[in-house]
Short mmCIF file of N, CA and C in Angstrom, two decimals:
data_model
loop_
_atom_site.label_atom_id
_atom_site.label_comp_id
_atom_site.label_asym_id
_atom_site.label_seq_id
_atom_site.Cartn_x
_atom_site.Cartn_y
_atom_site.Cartn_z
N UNK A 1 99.95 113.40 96.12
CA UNK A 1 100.43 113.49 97.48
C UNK A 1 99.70 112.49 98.37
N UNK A 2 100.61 112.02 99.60
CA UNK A 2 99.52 111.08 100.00
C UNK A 2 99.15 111.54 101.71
N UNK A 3 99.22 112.74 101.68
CA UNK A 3 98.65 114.01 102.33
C UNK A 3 97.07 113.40 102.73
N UNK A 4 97.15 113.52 104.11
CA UNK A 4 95.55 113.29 104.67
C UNK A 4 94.75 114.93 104.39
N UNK A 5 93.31 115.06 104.46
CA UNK A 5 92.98 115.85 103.73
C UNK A 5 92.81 117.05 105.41
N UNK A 6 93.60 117.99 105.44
CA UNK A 6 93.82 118.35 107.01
C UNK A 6 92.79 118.94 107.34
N UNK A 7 91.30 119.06 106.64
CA UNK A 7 90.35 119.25 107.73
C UNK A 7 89.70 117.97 108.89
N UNK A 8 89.96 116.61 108.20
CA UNK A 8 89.58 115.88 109.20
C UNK A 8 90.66 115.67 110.11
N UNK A 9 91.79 116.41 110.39
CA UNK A 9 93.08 116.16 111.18
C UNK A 9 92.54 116.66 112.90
N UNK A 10 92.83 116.29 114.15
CA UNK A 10 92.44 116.80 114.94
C UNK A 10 93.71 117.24 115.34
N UNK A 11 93.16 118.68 114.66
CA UNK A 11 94.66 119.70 115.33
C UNK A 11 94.53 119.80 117.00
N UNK A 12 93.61 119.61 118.08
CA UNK A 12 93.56 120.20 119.02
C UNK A 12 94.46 119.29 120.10
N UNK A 13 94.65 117.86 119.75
CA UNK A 13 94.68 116.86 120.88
C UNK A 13 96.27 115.90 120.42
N UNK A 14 96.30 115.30 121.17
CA UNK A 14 97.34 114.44 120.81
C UNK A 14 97.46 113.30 119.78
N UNK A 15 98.41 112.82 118.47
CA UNK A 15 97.83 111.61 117.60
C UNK A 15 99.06 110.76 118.25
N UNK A 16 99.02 109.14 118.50
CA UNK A 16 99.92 108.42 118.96
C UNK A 16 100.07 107.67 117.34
N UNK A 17 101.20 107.49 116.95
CA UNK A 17 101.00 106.51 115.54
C UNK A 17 102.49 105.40 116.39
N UNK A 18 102.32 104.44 115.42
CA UNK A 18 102.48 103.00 115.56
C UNK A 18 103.41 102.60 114.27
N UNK A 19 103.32 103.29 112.88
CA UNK A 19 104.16 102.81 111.76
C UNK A 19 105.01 104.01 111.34
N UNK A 20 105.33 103.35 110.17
CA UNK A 20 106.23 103.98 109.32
C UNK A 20 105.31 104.65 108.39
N UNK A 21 104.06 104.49 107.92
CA UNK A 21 103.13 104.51 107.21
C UNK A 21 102.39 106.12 107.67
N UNK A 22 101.85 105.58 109.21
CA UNK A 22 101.53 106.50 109.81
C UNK A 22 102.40 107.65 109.89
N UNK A 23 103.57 107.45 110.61
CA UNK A 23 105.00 108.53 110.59
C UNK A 23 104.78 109.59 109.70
N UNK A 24 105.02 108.71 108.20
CA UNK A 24 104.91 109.53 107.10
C UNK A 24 104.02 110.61 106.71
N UNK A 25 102.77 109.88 106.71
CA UNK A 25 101.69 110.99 106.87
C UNK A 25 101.63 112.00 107.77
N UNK A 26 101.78 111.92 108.81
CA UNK A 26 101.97 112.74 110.20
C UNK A 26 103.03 114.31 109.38
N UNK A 27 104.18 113.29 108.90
CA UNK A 27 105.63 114.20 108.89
C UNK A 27 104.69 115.15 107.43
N UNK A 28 103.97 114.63 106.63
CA UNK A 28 103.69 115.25 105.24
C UNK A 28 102.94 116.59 105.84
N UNK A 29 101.85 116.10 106.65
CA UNK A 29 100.94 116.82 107.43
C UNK A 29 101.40 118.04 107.50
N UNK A 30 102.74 118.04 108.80
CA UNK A 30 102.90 118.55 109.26
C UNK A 30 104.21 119.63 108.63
N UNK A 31 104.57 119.12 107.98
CA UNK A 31 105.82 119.96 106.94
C UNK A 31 104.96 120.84 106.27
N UNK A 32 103.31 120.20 105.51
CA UNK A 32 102.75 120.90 104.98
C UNK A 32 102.01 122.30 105.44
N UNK A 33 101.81 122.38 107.17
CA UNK A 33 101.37 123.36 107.94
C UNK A 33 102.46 124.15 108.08
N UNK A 34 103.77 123.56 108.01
CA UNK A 34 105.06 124.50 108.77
C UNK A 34 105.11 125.52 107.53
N UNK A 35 105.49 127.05 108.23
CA UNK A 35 105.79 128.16 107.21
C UNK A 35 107.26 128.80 107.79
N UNK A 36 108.16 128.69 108.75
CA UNK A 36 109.18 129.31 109.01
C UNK A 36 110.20 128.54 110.11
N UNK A 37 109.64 127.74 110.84
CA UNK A 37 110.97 126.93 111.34
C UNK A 37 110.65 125.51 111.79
N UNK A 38 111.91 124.65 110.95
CA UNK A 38 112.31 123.02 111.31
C UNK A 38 113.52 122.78 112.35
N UNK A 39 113.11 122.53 113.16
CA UNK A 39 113.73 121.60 113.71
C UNK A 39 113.87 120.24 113.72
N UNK A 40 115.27 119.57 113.50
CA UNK A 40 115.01 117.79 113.29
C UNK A 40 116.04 117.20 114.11
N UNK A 41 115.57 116.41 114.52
CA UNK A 41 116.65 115.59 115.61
C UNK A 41 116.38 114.01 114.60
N UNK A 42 117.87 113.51 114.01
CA UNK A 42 117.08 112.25 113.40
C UNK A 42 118.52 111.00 113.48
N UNK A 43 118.77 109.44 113.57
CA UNK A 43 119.51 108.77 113.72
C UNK A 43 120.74 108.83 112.47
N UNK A 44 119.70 108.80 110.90
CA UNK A 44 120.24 108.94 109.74
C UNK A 44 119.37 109.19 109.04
N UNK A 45 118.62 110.61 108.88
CA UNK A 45 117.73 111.44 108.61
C UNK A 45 116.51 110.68 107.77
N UNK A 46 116.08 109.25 108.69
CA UNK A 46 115.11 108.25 108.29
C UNK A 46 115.05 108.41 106.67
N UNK A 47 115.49 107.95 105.55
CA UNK A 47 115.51 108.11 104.81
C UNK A 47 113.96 107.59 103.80
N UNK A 48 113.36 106.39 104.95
CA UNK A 48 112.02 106.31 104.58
C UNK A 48 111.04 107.52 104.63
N UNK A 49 111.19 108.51 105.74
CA UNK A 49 110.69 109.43 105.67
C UNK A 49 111.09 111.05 104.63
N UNK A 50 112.62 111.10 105.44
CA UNK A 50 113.06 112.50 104.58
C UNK A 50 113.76 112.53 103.56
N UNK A 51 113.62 111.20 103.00
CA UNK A 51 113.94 111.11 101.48
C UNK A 51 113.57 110.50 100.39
N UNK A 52 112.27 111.27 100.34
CA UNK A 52 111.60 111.09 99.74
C UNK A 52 110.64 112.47 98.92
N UNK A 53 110.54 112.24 97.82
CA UNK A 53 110.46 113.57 96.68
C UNK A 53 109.38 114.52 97.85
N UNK A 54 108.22 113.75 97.96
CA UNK A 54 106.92 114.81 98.54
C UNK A 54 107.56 115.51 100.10
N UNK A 55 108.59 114.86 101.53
CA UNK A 55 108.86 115.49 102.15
C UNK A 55 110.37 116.35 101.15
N UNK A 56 110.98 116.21 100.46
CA UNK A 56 111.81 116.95 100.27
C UNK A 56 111.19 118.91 99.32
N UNK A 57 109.64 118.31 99.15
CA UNK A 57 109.12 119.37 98.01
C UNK A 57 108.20 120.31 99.13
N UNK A 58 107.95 119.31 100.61
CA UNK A 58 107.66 120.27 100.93
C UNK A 58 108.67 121.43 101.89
N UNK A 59 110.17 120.89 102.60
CA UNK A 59 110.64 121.14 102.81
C UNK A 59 110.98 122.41 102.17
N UNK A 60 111.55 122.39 100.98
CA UNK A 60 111.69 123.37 100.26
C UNK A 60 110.85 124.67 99.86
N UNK A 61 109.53 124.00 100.04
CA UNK A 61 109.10 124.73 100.17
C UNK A 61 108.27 125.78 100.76
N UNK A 62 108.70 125.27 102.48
CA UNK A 62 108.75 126.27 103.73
C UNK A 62 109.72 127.14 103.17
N UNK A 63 111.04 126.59 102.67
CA UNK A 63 112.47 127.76 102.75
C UNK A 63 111.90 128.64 101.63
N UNK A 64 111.35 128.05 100.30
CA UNK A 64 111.56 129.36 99.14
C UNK A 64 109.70 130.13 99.41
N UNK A 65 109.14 129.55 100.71
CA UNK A 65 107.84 130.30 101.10
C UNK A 65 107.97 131.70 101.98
N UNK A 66 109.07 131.85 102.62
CA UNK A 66 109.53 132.71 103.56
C UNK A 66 111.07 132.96 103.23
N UNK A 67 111.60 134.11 103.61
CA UNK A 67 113.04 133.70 103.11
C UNK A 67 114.06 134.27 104.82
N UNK A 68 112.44 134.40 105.70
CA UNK A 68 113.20 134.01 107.34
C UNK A 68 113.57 132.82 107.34
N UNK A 69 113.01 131.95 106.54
CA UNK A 69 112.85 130.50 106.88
C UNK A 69 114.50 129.73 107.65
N UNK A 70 113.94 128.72 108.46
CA UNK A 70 115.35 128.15 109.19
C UNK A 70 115.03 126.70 109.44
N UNK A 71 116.20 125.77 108.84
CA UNK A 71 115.84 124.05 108.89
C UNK A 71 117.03 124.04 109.39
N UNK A 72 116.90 122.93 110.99
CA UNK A 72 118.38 123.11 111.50
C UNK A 72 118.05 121.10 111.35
N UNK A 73 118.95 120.66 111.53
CA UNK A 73 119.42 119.12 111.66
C UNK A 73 120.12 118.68 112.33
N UNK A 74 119.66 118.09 113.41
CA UNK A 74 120.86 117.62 114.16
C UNK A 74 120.37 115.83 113.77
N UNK A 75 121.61 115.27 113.43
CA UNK A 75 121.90 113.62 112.72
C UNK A 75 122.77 112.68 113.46
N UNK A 76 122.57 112.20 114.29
CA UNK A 76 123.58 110.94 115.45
C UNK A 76 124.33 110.60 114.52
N UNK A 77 124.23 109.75 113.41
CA UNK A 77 124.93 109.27 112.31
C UNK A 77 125.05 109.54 110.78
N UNK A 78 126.15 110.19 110.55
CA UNK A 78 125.77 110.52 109.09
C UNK A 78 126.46 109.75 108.37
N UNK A 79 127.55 108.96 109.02
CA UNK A 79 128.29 107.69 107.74
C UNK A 79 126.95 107.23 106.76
N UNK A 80 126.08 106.89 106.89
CA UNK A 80 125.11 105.89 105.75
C UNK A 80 124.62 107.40 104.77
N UNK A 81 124.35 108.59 105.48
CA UNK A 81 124.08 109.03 104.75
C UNK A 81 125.25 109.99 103.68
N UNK A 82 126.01 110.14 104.42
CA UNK A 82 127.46 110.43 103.21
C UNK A 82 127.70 109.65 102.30
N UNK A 83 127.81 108.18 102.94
CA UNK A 83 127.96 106.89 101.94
C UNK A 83 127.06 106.70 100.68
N UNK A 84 125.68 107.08 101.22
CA UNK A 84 124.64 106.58 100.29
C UNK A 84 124.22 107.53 99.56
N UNK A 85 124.37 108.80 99.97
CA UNK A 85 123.82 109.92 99.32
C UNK A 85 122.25 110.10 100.17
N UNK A 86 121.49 111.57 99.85
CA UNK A 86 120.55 111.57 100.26
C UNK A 86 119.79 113.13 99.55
N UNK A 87 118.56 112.94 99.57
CA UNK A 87 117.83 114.43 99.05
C UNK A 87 118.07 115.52 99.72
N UNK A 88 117.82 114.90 100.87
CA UNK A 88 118.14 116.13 101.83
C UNK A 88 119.49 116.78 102.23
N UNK A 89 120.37 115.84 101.81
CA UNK A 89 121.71 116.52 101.45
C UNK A 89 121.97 117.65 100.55
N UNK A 90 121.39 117.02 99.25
CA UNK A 90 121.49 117.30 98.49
C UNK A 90 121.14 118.85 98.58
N UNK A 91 119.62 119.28 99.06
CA UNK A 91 118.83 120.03 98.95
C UNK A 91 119.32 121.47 99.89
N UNK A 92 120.47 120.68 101.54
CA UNK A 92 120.99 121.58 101.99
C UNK A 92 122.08 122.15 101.12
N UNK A 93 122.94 121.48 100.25
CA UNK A 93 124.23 122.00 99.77
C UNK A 93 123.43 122.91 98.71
N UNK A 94 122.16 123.05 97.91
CA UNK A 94 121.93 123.85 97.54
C UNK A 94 120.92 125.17 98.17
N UNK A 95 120.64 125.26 99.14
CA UNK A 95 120.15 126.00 100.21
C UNK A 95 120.90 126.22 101.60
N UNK A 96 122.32 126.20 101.24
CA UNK A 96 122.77 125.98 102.45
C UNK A 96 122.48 127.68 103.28
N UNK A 97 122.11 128.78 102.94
CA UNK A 97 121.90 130.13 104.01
C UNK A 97 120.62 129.36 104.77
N UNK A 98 119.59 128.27 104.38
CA UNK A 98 118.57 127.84 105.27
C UNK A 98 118.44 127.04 105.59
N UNK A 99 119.62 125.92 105.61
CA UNK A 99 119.57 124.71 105.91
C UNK A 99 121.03 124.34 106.95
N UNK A 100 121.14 123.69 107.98
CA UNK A 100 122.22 123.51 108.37
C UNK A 100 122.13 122.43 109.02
N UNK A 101 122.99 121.22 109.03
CA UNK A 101 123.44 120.20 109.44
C UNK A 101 125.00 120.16 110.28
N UNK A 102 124.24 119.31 111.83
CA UNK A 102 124.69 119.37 112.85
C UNK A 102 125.27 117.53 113.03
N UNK A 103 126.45 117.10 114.00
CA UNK A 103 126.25 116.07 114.53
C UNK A 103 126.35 116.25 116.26
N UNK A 104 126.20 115.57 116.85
CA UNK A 104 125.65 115.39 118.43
C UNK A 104 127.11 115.73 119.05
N UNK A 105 127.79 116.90 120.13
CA UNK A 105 128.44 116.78 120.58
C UNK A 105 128.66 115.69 121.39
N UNK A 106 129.82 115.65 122.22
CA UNK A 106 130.42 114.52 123.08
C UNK A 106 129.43 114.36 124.16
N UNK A 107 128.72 115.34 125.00
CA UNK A 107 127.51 115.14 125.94
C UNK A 107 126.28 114.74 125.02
N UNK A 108 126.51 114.57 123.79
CA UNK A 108 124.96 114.27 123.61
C UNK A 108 124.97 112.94 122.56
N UNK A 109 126.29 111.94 122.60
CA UNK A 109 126.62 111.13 121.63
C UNK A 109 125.39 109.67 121.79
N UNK A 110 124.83 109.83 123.02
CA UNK A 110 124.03 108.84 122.73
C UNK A 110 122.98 109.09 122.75
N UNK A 111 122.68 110.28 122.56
CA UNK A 111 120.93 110.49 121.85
C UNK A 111 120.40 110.05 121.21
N UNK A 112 119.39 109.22 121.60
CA UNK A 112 118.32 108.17 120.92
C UNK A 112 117.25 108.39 120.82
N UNK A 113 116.65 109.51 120.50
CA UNK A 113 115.32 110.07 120.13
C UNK A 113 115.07 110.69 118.54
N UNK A 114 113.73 110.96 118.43
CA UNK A 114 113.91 111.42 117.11
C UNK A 114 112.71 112.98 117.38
N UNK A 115 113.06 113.83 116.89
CA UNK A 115 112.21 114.90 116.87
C UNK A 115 112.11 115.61 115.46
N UNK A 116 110.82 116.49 115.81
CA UNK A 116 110.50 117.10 114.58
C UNK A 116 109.74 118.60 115.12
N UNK A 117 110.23 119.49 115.37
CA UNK A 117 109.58 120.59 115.80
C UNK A 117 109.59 121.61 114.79
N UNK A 118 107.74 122.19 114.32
CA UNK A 118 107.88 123.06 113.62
C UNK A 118 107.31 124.23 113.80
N UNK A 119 107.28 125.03 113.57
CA UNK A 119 107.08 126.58 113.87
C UNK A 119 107.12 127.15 115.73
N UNK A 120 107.57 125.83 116.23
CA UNK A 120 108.12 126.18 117.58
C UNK A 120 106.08 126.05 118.33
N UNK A 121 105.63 125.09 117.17
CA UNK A 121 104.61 125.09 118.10
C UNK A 121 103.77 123.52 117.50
N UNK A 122 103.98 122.58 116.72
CA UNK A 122 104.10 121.42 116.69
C UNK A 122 104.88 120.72 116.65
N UNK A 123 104.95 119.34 117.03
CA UNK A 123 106.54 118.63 116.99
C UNK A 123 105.76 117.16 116.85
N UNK A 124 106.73 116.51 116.25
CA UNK A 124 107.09 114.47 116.75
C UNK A 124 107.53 114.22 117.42
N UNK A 125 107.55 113.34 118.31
CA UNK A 125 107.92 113.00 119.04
C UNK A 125 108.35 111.30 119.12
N UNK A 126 109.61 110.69 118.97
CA UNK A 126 109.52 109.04 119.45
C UNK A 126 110.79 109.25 119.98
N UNK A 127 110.21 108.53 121.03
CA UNK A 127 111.03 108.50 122.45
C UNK A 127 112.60 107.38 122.08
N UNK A 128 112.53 106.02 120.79
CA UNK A 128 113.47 105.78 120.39
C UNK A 128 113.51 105.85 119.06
N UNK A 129 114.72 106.21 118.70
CA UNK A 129 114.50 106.60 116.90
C UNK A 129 114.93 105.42 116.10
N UNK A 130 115.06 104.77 116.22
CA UNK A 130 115.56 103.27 115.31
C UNK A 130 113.46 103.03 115.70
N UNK A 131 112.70 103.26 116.25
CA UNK A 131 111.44 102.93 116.10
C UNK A 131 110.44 104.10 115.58
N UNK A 132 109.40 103.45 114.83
CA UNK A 132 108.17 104.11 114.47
C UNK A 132 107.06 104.61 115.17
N UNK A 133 106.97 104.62 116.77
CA UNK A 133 106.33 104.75 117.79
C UNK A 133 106.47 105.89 117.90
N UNK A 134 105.56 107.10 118.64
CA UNK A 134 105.40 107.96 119.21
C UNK A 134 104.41 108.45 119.36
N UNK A 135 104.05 110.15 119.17
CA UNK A 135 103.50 110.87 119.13
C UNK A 135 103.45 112.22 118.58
N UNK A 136 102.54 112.69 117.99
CA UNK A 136 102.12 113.83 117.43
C UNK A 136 101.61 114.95 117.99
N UNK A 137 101.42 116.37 117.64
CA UNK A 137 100.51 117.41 117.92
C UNK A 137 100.45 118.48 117.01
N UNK A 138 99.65 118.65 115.89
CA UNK A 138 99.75 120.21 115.24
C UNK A 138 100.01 120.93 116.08
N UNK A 139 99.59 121.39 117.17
CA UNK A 139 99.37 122.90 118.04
C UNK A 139 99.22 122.75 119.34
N UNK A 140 100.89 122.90 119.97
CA UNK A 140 100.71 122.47 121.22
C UNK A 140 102.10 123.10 121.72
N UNK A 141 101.80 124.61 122.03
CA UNK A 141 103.04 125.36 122.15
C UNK A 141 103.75 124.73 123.51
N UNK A 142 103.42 124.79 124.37
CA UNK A 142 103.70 124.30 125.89
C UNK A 142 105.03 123.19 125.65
N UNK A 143 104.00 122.25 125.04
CA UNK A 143 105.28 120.79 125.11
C UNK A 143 106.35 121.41 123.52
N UNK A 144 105.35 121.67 122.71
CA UNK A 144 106.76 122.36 121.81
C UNK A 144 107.96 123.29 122.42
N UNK A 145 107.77 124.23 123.06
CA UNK A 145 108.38 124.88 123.77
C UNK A 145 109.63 124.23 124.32
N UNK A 146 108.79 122.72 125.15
CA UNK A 146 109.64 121.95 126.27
C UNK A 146 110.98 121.11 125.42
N UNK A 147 110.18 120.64 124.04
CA UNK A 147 110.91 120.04 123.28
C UNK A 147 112.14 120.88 122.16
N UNK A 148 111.57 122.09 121.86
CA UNK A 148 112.61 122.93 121.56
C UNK A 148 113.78 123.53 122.30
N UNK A 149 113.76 123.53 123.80
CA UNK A 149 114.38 123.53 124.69
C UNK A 149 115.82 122.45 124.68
N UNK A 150 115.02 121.56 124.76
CA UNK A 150 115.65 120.42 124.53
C UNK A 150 116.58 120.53 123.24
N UNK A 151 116.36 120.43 122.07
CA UNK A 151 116.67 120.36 120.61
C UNK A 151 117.86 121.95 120.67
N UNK A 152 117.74 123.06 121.28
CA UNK A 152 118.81 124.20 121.37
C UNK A 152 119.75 123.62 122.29
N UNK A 153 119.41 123.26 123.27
CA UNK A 153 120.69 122.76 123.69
C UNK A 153 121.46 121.89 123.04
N UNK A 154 121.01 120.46 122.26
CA UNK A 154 121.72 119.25 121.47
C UNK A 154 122.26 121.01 120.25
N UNK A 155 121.91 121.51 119.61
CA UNK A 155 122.15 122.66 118.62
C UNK A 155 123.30 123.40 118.92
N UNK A 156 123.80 123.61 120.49
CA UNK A 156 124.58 124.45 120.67
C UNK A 156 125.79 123.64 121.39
N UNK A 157 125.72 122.09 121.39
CA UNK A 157 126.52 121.31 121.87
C UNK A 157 127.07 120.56 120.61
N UNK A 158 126.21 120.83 119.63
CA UNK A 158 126.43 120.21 118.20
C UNK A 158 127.61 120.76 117.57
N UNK A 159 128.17 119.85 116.79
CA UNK A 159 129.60 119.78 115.76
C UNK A 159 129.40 119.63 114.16
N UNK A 160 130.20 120.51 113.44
CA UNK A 160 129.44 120.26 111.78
C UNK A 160 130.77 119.13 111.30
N UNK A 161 130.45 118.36 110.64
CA UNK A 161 130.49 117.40 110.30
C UNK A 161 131.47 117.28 109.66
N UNK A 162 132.82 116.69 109.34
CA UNK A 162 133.85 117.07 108.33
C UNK A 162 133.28 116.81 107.15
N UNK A 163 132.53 115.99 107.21
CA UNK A 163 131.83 115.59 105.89
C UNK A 163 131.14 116.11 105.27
N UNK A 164 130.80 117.11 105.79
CA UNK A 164 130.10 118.32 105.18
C UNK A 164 130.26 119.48 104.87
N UNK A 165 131.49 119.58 105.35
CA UNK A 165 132.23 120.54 104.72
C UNK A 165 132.15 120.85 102.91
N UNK A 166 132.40 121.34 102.13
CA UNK A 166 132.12 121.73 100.88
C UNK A 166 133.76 122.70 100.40
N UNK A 167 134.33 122.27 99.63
CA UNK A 167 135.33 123.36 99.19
C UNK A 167 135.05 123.96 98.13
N UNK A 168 134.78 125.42 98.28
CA UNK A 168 134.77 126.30 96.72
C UNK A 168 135.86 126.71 96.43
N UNK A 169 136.23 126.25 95.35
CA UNK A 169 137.44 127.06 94.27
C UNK A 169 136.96 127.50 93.33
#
């Protein structure tokens, strides 16, 4: 895993990261602390980040750690990822009671942020999502709060996807 070792993590304060590198670690971090709810706001569910074996193993394994567990997705664009395939597709069509994928209603079609809120009390934060810039916090209910706020409304303005639809016969 390429998991920072989370006692030297400073859960108390804010981390600003700068890469894709950084991102990653941040997102491993922090998937690895989460035990019962994801929230994701993402352009085309960064595939440098969420598709990739270690975030998809830990994903999974918030859901088969709890079985409250809840991963919601809201995705601006999912053409590349229908087209291309993805883990995390994959991983909802077989978890779909804990996984659900959203696209941006008509008030929210040009949402250009990227979020990551987990247990409703850390989140990511980059203010544009085609970039690697932002900010971090393990434990910071206040602005989680502010940002989950945010993320239920895009959730309840959100549309499921024809493309994701699934037919059982």
């Amino acid at each position: 895993m390429a998991t920072t070792d989370t006692s030297s993590l400073d859960l108390e304060s804010m981390q600003a990261f700068e890469s894709r590198e950084e991102l990653f670690e941040i997102t491993c971090n922090m998937l690895g602390r989460g035990s019962r709810s994801l929230d994701i706001v993402s352009r085309h569910l960064d595939p440098l980040i969420y598709d990739q074996s270690e975030t998809i193993d830990l994903i999974k394994g918030i859901i088969l750690g709890n079985r409250h567990a809840q991963v919601r997705l809201v995705v601006t664009d999912l053409r590349p990822v229908l087209s291309r395939g993805h883990r995390l597709l994959d991983l909802t069509h077989r978890l779909s009671s804990f996984i659900e994928i959203r696209v941006p209603g008509k008030s929210h079609k040009n949402f250009n942020e990227a979020l990551l809120i987990a247990d409703n009390s850390a989140y990511i934060y980059r203010p544009f999502a085609d970039r690697y810039e932002g900010e971090a916090h393990y434990y910071d209910r206040g602005k989680a709060r502010d940002l989950s706020a945010r993320f239920d409304e895009l959730w309840e303005k959100a549309d499921i996807h024809p493309g994701l639809r699934r037919l059982h016969i």
